[in-house]
PDB file of C-alpha atoms in Angstrom:
ATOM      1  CA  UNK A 359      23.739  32.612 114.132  1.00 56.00           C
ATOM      2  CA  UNK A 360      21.563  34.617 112.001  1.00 68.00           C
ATOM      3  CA  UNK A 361      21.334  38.633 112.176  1.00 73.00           C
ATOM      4  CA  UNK A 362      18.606  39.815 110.554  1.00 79.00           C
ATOM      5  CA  UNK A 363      18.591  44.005 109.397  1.00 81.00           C
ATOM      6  CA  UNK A 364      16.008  44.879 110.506  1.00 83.00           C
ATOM      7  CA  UNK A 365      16.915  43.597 114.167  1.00 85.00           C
ATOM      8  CA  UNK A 366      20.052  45.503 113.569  1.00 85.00           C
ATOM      9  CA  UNK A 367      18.643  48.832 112.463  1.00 87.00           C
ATOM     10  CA  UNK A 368      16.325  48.381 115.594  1.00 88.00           C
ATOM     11  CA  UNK A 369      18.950  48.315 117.867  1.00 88.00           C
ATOM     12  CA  UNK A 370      21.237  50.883 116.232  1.00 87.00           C
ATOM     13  CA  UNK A 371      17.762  53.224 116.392  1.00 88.00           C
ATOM     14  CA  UNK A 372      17.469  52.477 120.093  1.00 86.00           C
ATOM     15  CA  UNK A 373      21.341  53.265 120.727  1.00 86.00           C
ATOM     16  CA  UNK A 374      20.897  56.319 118.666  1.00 85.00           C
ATOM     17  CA  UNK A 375      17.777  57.264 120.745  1.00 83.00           C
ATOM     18  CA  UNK A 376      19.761  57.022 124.305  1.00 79.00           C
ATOM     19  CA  UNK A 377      22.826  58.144 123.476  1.00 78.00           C
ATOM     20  CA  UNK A 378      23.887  60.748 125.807  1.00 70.00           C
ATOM     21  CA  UNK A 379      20.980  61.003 127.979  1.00 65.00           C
ATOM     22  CA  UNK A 380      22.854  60.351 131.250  1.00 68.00           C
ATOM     23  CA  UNK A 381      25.303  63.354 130.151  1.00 65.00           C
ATOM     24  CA  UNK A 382      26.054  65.809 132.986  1.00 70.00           C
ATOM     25  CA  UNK A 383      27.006  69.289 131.415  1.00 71.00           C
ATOM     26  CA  UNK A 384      28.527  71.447 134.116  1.00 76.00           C
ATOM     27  CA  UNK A 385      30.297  74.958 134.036  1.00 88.00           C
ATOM     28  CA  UNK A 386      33.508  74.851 135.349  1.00 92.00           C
ATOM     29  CA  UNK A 387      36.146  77.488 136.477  1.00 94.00           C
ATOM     30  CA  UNK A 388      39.623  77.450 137.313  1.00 95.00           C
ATOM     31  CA  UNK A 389      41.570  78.721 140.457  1.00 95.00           C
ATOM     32  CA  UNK A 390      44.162  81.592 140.100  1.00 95.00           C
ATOM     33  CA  UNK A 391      44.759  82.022 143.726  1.00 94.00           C
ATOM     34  CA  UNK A 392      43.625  81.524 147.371  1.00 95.00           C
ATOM     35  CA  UNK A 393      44.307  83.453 149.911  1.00 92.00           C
ATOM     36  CA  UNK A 394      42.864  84.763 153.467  1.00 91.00           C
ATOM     37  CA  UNK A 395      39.668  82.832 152.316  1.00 92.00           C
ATOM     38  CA  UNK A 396      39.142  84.304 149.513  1.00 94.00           C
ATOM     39  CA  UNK A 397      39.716  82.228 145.843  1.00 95.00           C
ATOM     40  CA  UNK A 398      39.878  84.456 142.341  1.00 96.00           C
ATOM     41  CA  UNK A 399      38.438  82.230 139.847  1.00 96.00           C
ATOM     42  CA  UNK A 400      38.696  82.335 136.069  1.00 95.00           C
ATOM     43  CA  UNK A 401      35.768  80.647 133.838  1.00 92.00           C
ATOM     44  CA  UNK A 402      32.777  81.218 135.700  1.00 91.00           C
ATOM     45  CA  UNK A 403      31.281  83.547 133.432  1.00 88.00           C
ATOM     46  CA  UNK A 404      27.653  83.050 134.226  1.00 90.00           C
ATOM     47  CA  UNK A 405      28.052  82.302 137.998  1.00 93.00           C
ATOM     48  CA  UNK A 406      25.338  84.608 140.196  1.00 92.00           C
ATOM     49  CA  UNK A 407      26.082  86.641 143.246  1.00 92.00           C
ATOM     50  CA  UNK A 408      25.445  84.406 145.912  1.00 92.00           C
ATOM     51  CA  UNK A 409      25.411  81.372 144.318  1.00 94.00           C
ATOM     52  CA  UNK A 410      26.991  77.756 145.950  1.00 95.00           C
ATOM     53  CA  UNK A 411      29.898  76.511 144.091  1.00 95.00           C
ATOM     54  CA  UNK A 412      31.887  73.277 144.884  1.00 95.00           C
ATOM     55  CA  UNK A 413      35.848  73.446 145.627  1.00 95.00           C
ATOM     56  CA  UNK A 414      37.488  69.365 145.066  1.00 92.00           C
ATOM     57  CA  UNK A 415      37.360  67.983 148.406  1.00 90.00           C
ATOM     58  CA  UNK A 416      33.484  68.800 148.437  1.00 90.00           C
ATOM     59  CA  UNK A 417      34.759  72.454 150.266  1.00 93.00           C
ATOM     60  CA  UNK A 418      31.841  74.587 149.142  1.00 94.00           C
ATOM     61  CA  UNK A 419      32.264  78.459 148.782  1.00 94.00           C
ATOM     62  CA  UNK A 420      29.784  81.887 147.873  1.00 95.00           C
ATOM     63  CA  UNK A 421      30.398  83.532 144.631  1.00 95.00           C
ATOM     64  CA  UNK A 422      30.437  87.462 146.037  1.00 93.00           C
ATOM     65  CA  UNK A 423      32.478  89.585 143.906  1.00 91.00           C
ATOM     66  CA  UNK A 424      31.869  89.509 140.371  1.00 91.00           C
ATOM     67  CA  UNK A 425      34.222  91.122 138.338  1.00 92.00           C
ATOM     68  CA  UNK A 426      34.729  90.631 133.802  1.00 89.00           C
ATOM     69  CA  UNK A 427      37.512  88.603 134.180  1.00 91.00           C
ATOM     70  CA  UNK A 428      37.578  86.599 137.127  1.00 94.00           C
ATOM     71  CA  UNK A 429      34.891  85.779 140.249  1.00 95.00           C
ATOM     72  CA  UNK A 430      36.150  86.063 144.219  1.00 96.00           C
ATOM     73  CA  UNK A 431      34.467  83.214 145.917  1.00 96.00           C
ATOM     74  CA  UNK A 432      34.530  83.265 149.553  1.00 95.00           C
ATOM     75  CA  UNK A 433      35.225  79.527 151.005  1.00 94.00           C
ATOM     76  CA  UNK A 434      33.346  77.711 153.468  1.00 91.00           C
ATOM     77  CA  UNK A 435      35.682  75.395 155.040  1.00 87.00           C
ATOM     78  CA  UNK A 436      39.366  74.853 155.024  1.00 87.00           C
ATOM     79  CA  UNK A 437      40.995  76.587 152.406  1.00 86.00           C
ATOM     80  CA  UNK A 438      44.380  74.689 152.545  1.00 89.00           C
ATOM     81  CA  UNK A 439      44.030  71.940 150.450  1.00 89.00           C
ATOM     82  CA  UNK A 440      42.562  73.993 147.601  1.00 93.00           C
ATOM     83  CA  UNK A 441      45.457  75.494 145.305  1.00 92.00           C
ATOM     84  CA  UNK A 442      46.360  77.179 141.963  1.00 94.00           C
ATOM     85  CA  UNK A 443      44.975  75.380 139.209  1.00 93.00           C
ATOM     86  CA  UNK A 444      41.552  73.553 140.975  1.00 94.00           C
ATOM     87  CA  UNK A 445      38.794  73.064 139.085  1.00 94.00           C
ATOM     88  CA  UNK A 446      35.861  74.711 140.482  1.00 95.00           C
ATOM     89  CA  UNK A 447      32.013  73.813 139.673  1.00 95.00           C
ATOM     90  CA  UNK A 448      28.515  76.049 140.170  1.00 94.00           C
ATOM     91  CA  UNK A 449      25.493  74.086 141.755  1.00 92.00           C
ATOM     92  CA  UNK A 450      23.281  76.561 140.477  1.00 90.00           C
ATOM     93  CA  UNK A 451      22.037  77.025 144.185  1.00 92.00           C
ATOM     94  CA  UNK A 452      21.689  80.612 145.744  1.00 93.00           C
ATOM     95  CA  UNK A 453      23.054  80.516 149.660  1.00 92.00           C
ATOM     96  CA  UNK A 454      20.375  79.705 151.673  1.00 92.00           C
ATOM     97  CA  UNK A 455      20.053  78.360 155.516  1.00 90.00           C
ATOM     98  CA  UNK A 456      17.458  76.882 157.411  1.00 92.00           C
ATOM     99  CA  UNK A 457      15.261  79.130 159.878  1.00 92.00           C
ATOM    100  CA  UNK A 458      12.887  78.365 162.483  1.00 91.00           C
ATOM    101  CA  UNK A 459      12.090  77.172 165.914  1.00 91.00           C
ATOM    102  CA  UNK A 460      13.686  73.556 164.319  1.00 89.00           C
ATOM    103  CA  UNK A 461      17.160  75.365 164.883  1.00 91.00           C
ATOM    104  CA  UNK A 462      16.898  76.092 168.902  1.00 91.00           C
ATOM    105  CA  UNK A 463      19.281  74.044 171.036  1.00 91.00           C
ATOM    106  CA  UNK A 464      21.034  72.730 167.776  1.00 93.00           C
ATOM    107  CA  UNK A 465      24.635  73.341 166.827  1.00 94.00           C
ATOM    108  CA  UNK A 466      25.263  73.955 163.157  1.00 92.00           C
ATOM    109  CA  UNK A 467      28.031  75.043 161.053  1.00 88.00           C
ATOM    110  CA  UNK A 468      28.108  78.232 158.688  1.00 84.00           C
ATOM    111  CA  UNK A 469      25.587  77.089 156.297  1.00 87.00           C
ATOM    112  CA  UNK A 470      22.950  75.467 158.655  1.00 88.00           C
ATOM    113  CA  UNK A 471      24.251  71.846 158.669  1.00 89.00           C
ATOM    114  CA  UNK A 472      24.136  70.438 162.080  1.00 92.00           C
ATOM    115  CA  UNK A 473      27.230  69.642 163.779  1.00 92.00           C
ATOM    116  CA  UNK A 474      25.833  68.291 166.942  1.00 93.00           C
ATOM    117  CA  UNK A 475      25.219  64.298 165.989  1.00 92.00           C
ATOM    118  CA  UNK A 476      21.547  65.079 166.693  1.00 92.00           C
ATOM    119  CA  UNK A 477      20.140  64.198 163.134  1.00 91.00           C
ATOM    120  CA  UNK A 478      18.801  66.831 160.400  1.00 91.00           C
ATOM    121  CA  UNK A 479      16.906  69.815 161.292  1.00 90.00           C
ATOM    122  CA  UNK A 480      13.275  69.496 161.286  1.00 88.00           C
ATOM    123  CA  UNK A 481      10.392  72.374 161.033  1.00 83.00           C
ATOM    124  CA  UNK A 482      12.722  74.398 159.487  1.00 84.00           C
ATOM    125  CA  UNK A 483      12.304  76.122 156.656  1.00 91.00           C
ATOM    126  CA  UNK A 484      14.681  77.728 154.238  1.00 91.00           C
ATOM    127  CA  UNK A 485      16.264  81.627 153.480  1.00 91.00           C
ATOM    128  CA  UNK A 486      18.528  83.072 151.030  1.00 91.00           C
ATOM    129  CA  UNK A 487      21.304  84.474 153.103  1.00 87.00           C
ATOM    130  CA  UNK A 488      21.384  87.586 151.426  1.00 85.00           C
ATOM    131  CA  UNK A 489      17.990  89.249 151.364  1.00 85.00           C
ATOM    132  CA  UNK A 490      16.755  93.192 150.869  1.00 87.00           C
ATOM    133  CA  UNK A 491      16.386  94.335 154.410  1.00 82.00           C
ATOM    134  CA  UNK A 492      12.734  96.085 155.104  1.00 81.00           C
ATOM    135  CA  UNK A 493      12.324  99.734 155.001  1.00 83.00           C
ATOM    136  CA  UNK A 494      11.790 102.063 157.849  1.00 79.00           C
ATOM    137  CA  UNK A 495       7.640 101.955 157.651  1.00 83.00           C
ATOM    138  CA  UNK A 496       7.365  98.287 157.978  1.00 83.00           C
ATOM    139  CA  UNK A 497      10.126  97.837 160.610  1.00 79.00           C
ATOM    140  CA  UNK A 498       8.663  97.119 164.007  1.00 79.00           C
ATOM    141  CA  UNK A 499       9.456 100.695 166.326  1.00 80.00           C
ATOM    142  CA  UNK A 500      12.243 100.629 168.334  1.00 80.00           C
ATOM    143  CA  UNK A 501      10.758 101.257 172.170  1.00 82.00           C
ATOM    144  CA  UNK A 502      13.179  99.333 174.529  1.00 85.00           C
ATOM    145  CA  UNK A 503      16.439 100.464 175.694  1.00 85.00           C
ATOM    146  CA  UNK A 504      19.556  98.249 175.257  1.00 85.00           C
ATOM    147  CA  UNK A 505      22.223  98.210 177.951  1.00 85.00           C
ATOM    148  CA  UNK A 506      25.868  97.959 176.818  1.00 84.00           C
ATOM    149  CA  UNK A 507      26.859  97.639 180.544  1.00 86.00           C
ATOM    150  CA  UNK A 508      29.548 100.275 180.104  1.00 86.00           C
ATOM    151  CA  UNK A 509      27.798 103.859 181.340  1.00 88.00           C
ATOM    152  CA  UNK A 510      29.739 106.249 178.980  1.00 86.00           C
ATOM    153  CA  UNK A 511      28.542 104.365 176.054  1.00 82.00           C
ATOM    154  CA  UNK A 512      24.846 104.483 177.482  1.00 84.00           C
ATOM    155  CA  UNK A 513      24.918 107.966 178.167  1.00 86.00           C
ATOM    156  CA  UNK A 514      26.853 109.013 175.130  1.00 86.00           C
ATOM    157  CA  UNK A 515      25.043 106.417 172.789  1.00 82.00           C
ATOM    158  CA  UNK A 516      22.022 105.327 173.498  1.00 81.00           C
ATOM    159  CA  UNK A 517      20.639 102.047 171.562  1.00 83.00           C
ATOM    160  CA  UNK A 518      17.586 100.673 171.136  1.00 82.00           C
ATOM    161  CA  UNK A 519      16.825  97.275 171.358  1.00 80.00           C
ATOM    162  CA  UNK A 520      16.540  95.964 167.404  1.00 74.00           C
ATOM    163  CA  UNK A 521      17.895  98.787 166.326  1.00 73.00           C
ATOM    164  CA  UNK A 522      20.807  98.162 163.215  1.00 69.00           C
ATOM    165  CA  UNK A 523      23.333  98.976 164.982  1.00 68.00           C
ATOM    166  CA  UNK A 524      27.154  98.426 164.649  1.00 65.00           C
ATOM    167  CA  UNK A 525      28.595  98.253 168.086  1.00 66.00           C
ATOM    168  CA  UNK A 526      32.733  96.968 168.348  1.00 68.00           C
ATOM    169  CA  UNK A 527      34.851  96.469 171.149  1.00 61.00           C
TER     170      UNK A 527
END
């Protein structure tokens, strides 16, 4: 068998060339605790409000509260089998769901996946689940009366169809 050096240096050159192309770099975080679905993580230092990150298991979960030391990330899904010590990973994704007429009669889950066995979601497009709400000029005028159905909150408190309005109970 004869090896020449030049074939050799060729190949080392081409080794050299695709080393480490295939490399996946990936900022990671660990859990401190989990509780009332709600993690604390420690090591996401660069994570964004409302970003997607990934829980083992594939749970996914919102980064929302962004403190120096740790992140609170609330999780989407069972929080049960995550625990102390998990390794969690950012996507790099902001939150967003699917909107549009695509979504009527359909059955999905918290972040717009259908549940219902019917297939994906089409004419749909996608929102950021936390977006600036519009100011009073361009807000369409509230002109039609809402009906709670009990009279004493009518009378007392009357609401307007559209209008932002917190009502509990």
């Amino acid at each position: 068998m004869d090896i020449r050096a030049a074939e050799i240096s060729s190949i080392l050159k081409d080794q050299i060339a695709n080393f480490g192309t295939e490399a996946e770099v990936a900022e990671v975080g660990q859990v401190l605790s989990v509780g009332d679905g709600i993690a604390r993580v420690y090591g996401l230092d660069n994570v964004q409000a409302g970003e997607m990150v990934e829980f083992p298991g594939g749970v996914k979960g919102m980064a929302l509260n962004l403190e120096s030391d740790n992140v609170g990330i609330v999780i989407f899904g069972d929080d049960r089998n995550i625990k102390e010590g998990d390794t969690v990973k950012r996507t790099g994704a902001i939150v967003d769901v699917p909107v549009g007429k695509g979504l009527l009669g359909r059955v999905v889950d918290g972040l717009g996946n259908p549940i219902d066995g019917k297939g994906p979601i089409e004419d749909a497009t996608r929102m950021r689940v936390e977006v600036k709400a519009p100011g009073i000029i361009p807000r369409k005028s509230v002109h039609e009366p809402m009906q709670t159905g009990l009279k004493a909150i009518d009378s007392l408190i009357p609401i307007g169809r559209g209008q932002r309005e917190l009502i509990i109970g």
